[in-house]
Coordinates of C-alpha atoms and ligand atoms in Angstrom, one line a residue:
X266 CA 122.2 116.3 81.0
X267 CA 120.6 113.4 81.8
X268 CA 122.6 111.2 83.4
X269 CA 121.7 107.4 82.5
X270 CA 124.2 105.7 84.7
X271 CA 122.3 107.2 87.9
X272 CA 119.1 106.1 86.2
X273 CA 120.0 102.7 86.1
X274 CA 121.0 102.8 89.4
X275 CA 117.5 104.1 90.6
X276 CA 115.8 100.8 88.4
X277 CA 118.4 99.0 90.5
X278 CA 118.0 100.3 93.7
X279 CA 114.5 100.3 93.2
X280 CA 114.3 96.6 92.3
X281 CA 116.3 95.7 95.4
X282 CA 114.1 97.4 97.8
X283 CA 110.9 95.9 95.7
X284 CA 113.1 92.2 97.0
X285 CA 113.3 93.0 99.9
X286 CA 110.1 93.6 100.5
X287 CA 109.3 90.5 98.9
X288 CA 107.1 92.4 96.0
X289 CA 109.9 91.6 93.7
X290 CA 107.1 90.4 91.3
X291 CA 105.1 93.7 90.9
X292 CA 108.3 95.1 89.4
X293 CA 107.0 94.4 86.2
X294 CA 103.8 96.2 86.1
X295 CA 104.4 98.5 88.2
X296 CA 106.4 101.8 88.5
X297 CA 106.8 102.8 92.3
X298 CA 108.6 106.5 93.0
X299 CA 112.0 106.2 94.8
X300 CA 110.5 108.4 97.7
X301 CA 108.0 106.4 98.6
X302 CA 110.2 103.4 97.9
X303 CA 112.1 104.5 100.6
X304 CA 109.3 105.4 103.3
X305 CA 107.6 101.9 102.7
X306 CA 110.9 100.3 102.8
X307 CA 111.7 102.0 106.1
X308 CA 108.3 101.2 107.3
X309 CA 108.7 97.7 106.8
X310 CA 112.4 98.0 108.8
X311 CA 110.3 99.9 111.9
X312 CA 108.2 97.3 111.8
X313 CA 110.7 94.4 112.0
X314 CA 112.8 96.4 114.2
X315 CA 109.9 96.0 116.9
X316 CA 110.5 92.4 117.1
X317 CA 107.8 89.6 117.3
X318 CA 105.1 90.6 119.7
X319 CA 101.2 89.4 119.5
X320 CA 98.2 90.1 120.4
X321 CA 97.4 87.1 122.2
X322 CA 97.2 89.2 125.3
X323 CA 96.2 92.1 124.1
X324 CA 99.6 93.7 124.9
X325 CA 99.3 92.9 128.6
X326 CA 102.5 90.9 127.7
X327 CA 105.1 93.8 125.9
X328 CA 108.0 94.9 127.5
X329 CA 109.5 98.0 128.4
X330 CA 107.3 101.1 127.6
X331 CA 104.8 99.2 126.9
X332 CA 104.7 97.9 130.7
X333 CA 106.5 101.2 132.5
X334 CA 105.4 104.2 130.5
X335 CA 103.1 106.9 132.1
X336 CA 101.1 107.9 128.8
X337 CA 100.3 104.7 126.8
X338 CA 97.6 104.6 124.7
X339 CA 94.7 103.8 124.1
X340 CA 92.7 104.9 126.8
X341 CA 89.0 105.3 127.6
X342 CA 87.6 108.7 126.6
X343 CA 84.1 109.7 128.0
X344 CA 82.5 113.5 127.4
X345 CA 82.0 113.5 131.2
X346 CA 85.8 113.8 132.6
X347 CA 86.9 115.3 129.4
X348 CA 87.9 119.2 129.4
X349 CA 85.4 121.0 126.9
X350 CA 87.0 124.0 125.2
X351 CA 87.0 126.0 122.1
X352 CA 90.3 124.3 120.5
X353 CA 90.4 125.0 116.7
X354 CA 89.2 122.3 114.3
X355 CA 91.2 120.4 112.6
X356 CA 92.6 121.9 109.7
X357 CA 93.1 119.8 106.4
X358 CA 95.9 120.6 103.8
X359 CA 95.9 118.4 100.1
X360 CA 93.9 116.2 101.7
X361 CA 91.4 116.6 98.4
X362 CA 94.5 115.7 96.1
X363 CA 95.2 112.6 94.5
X364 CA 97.8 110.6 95.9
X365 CA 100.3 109.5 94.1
X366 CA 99.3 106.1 92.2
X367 CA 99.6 103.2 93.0
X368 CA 99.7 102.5 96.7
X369 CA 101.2 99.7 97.9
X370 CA 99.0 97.4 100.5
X371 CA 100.7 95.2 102.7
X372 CA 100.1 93.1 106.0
X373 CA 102.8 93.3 108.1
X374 CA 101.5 90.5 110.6
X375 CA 99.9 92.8 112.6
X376 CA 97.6 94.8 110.6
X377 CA 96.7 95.6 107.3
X378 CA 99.4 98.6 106.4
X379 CA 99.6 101.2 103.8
X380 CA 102.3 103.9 103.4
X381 CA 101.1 107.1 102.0
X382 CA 103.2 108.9 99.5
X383 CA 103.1 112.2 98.5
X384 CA 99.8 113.6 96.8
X385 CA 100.2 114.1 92.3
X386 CA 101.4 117.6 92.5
X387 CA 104.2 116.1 94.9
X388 CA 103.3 117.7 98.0
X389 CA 102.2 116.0 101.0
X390 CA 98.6 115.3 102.8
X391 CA 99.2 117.4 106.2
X392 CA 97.3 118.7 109.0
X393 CA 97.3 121.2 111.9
X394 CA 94.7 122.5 114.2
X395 CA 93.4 121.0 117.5
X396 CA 95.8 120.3 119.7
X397 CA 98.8 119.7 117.6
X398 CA 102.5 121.3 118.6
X399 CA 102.5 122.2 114.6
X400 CA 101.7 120.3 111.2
X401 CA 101.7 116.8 110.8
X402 CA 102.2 115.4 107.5
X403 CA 99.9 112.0 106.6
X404 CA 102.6 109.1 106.6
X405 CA 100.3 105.4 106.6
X406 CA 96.6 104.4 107.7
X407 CA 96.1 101.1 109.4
X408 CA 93.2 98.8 111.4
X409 CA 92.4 97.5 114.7
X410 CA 89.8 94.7 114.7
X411 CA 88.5 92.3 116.5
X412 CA 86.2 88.9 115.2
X413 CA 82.9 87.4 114.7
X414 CA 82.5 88.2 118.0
X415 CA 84.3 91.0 119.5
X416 CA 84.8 94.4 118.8
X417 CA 88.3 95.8 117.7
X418 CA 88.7 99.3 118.6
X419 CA 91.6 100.5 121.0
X420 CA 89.6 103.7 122.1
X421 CA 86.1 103.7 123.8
X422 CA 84.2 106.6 123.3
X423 CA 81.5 107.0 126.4
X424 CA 82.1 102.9 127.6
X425 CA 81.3 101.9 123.7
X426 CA 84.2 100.2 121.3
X427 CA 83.8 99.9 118.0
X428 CA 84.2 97.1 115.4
X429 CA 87.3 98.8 113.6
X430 CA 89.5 102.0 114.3
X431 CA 91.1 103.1 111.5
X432 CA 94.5 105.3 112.5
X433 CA 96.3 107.7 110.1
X434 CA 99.8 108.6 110.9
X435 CA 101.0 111.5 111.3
X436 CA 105.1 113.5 111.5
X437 CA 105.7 116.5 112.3
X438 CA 107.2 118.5 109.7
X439 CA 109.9 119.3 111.8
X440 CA 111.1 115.6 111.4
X441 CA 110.5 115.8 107.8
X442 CA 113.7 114.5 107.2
X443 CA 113.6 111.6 109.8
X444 CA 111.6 108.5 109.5
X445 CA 108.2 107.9 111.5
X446 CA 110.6 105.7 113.9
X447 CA 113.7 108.2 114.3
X448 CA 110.4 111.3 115.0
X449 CA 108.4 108.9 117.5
X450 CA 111.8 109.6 120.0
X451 CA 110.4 112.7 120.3
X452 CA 107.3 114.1 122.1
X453 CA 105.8 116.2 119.5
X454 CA 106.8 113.9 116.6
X455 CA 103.8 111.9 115.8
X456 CA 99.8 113.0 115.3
X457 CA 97.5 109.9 114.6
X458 CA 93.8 110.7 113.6
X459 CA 91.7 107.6 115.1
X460 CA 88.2 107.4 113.2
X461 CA 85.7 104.7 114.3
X462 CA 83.8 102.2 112.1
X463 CA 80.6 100.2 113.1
X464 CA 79.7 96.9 111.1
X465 CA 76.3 97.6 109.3
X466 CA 74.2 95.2 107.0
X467 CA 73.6 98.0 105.0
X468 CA 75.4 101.2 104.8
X469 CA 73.8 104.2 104.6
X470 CA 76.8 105.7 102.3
X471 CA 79.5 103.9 100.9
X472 CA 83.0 105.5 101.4
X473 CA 84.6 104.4 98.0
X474 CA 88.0 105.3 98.7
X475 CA 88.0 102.7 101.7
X476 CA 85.7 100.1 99.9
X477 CA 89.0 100.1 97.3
X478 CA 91.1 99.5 99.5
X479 CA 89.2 97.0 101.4
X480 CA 88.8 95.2 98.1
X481 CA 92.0 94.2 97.9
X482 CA 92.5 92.7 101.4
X483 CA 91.4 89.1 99.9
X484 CA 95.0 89.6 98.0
X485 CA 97.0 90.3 101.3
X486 CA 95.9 87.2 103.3
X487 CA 99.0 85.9 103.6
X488 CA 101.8 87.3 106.4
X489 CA 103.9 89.6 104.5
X490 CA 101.8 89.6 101.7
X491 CA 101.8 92.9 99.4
X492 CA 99.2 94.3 96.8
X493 CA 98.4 97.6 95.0
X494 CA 95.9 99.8 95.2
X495 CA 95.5 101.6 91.6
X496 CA 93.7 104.3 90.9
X497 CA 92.6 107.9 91.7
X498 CA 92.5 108.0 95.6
X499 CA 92.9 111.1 98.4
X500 CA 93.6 111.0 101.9
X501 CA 90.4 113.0 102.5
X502 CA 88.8 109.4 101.2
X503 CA 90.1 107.7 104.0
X504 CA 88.0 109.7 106.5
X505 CA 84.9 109.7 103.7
X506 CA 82.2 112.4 105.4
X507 CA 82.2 112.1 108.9
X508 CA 81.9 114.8 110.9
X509 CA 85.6 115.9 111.7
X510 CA 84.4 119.3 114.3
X511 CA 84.0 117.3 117.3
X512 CA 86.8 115.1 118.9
X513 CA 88.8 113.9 121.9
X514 CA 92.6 115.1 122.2
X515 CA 95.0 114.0 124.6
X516 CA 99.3 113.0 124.6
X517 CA 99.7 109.5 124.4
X518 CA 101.8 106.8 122.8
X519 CA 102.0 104.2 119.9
X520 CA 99.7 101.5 120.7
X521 CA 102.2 98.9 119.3
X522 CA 105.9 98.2 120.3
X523 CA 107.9 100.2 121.3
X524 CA 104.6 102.3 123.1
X525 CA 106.6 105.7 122.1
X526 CA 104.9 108.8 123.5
X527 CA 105.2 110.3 120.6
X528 CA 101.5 110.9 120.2
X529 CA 99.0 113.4 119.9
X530 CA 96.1 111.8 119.4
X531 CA 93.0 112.9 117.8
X532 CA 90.0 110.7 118.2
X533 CA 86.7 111.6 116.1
X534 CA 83.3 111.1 118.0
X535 CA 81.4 110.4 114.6
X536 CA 81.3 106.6 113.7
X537 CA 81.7 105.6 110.3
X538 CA 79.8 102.7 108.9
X539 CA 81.1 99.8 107.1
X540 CA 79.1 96.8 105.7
X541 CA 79.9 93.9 107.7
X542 CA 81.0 92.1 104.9
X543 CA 83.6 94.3 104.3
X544 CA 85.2 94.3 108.0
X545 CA 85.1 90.1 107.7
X546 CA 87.7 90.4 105.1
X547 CA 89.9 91.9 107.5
X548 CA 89.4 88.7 109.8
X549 CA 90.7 86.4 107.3
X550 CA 94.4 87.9 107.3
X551 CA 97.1 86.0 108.8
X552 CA 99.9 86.6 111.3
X553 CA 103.4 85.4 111.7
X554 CA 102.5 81.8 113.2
X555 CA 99.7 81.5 110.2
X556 CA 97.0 81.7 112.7
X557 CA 94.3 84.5 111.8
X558 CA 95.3 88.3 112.8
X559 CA 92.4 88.3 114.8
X560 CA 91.8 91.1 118.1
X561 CA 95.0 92.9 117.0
X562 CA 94.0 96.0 119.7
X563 CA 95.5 96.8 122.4
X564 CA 94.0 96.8 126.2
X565 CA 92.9 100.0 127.3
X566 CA 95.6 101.6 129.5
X567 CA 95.8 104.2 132.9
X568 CA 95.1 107.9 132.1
X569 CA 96.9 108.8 135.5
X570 CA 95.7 111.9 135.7
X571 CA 96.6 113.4 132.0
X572 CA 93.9 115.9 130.6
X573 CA 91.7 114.7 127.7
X574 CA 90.1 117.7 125.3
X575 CA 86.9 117.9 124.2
X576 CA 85.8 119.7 121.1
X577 CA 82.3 120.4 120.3
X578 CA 80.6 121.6 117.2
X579 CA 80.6 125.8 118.0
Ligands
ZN690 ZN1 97.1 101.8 115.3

């Protein structure tokens, strides 16, 4: 039977979350699932729920975890401290399958933000491999950036940032039926893949999936500002053809309030390239105070004495 009371309470619930999250307006053209619904609605919640901080410091300034913890991230990885070893690679799962469509886009005053639902055939993007305690199922991408002139990366790689690090986020299946916030209170609950980008005047390759979703930043400039991404897109786009065999691994933390170490982080060596052009739409974006999200990386923390892995191409 189908039931149409409990419909109309799903058109209703739906159009109260879509208020919430101030996207009240796409209602009308668009037709989001309940499920991811939910995960971008309790995304935006995590996100308010870590209270007002900045980057004016570069995180020097955050409280708590941020300023006592003993495995904050990001942290400087160089080949010549780290431990090389034959770890597995990193093992992709629907990462070739079309997301659900559309995606929702939004900039949640500290970076350009988008939750990831589930792929067409209703599974979800996930990985294991490398150094993770299990599989990780894909949960949101964001950016770090800097300006005209400074690099953004939170990583270094050999002494060298980057102009952009892109991070996807990752829960453990185990917390499949917790949010991103509820799994980061637990060591082996989150896995971000951090992939570098360097500005080029001309790029060798474009990565198409990225360019659409970089195409639509002009319509999120705004703090709090949503879009959609339509259209055919995978989470193997994201990541475009770089070279996923060699990477740095080490236990760290969120790199935004509340610092969880939560983290297994999986750094690629191979840099991405993205027309300049491109990563200057990400400066025009605007925080909380209306001033331009600018430099939104954190400083580089201690390692204190934690092992860092090294895979190389076998
Ligand atoms: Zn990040």
């Amino acid at each position: 039977m189908h039931n149409s009371s409990r419909w109309g309470l799903g058109v209703m619930l739906q159009f109260l979350l879509l208020a919430a999250l101030g996207i009240a307006h796409l209602q009308a053209k668009i037709r989001l699932s309940e499920a991811y619904l939910n995960a971008i609605s309790a995304d935006d919640a995590a996100e308010q729920a870590s209270g007002s901080y900045n980057y004016d410091q570069q995180g020097r300034d955050w409280e708590g975890l941020c300023q006592d913890g003993q495995q904050q991230s990001p942290i400087p990885l160089t080949y010549n401290e780290a431990i090389v070893t034959g770890i597995p690679r990193i093992h992709f799962y629907n990462y070739d399958q079309n997301l659900e469509s559309p995606l929702v886009l939004t900039n949640n005053g500290h970076t350009a933000n988008m939750v990831l639902p589930p792929t067409q055939n209703g599974q979800r993007a996930y990985i294991n491999g490398g150094l993770l305690p299990g599989s990780f199922e894909a949960q949101s991408v964001h950016f770090h950036w800097g300006s005209a002139n400074s690099k953004g990366s939170e990583h270094s790689i050999n002494f060298q940032r980057y102009d952009v690090e892109m991070h996807i986020v990752h829960k453990n299946i185990r917390y499949a039926h917790q949010t991103v916030a509820e799994a980061s209170a637990y060591w082996d609950g989150l896995a971000v893949l951090g992939v570098m980008f360097r500005a080029v005047d001309r790029a060798f390759s474009q990565n198409t999936g990225l360019l659409r979703i970089f195409n639509r930043l002009p319509l999120i400039i705004p703090y709090q500002a949503n879009t959609t991404v339509a259209g055919r897109l995978t989470a193997g786009q994201l990541l475009g053809n770089i070279i996923t065999g060699e990477f740095y691994s080490y236990n760290g933390s969120l790199t935004t309030p509340d610092c969880a170490e939560s983290v297994t982080w999986t750094v690629f060596k191979d840099v991405a390239e993205l027309p300049r052009r491109q990563i200057m739409k990400l400066w025009n974006l605007q925080e909380s105070r209306m001033r331009p999200l600018i430099n939104n990386y954190r400083a580089l923390q201690d390692i204190n004495d934690r092992p860092i892995y090294y895979r190389a191409l076998q």
